[in-house]
Amino acid sequence: MVDVAMLDGQVAVLENAIARYAINGEIPGPIGSRHPSITPFGGFKTKDSWVIIACGNQVIWERFCKVVNR
């Protein structure tokens, strides 16, 4: 048997939505596979496959661009 604190799990998943509501009263809606505060974030088609990119800040974005020669 696995004992899981369901409320703890929900709060962890909804942390960003809870913060947005607490700060400005914005009622969160569906966002699909997007991330509410990280961009780029998602799956992107390449010439022959897919790549998942999630660059959470400027430093990571700059390093990513350097790695892919852009």
Coordinates of C-alpha atoms in Angstrom, one line a residue:
M1 CA 0.0 0.0 0.0
V2 CA 1.2 3.5 -0.8
D3 CA 0.1 6.4 1.4
V4 CA -0.1 9.7 -0.5
A5 CA -1.1 13.1 0.8
M6 CA -3.5 14.1 -2.0
L7 CA -3.7 17.7 -1.0
D8 CA 0.1 18.1 -1.0
G9 CA 0.2 16.6 -4.5
Q10 CA -2.5 19.0 -5.8
V11 CA -0.8 22.0 -4.2
A12 CA 2.5 21.1 -5.8
V13 CA 0.9 20.7 -9.2
L14 CA -1.2 23.9 -8.9
E15 CA 1.5 26.1 -7.2
N16 CA 1.7 28.6 -10.1
A17 CA -2.1 28.8 -10.5
I18 CA -2.6 29.3 -6.8
A19 CA 0.0 32.1 -6.7
R20 CA -1.6 33.9 -9.7
Y21 CA -5.0 33.8 -8.1
A22 CA -3.7 35.0 -4.7
I23 CA -1.9 37.9 -6.3
N24 CA -4.3 39.3 -8.8
G25 CA -7.5 37.2 -8.6
E26 CA -6.9 35.6 -12.1
I27 CA -8.9 32.4 -12.3
P28 CA -6.7 29.9 -14.0
G29 CA -8.0 28.3 -17.2
P30 CA -6.8 25.4 -19.3
I31 CA -3.4 25.9 -20.8
G32 CA -2.9 22.7 -22.6
S33 CA 0.8 21.6 -22.7
R34 CA 2.1 25.2 -22.2
H35 CA 3.8 26.3 -19.1
P36 CA 2.4 29.4 -17.3
S37 CA 5.7 31.1 -16.7
I38 CA 8.4 29.3 -18.8
T39 CA 8.9 30.1 -22.4
P40 CA 9.9 28.4 -24.7
F41 CA 8.4 25.3 -23.2
G42 CA 7.1 22.4 -25.2
G43 CA 7.6 19.9 -28.0
F44 CA 8.9 21.4 -31.3
K45 CA 9.1 19.6 -34.7
T46 CA 12.6 19.4 -36.2
K47 CA 13.5 18.4 -39.7
D48 CA 13.4 14.7 -38.9
S49 CA 12.0 14.4 -35.3
W50 CA 10.8 16.3 -32.3
V51 CA 12.7 18.0 -29.5
I52 CA 11.4 19.1 -26.0
I53 CA 12.6 22.5 -24.9
A54 CA 12.1 24.2 -21.6
C55 CA 14.3 27.2 -20.9
G56 CA 13.3 28.7 -17.6
N57 CA 15.5 31.8 -17.6
Q58 CA 17.7 34.0 -19.8
V59 CA 20.9 32.2 -18.9
I60 CA 19.5 28.8 -19.8
W61 CA 18.1 30.3 -23.1
E62 CA 21.5 31.8 -24.0
R63 CA 23.3 28.5 -23.3
F64 CA 20.7 26.6 -25.3
C65 CA 21.2 29.0 -28.3
K66 CA 25.0 28.5 -28.0
V67 CA 24.6 24.7 -28.1
V68 CA 22.4 24.7 -31.2
N69 CA 24.5 27.4 -32.9
R70 CA 21.8 30.1 -33.0

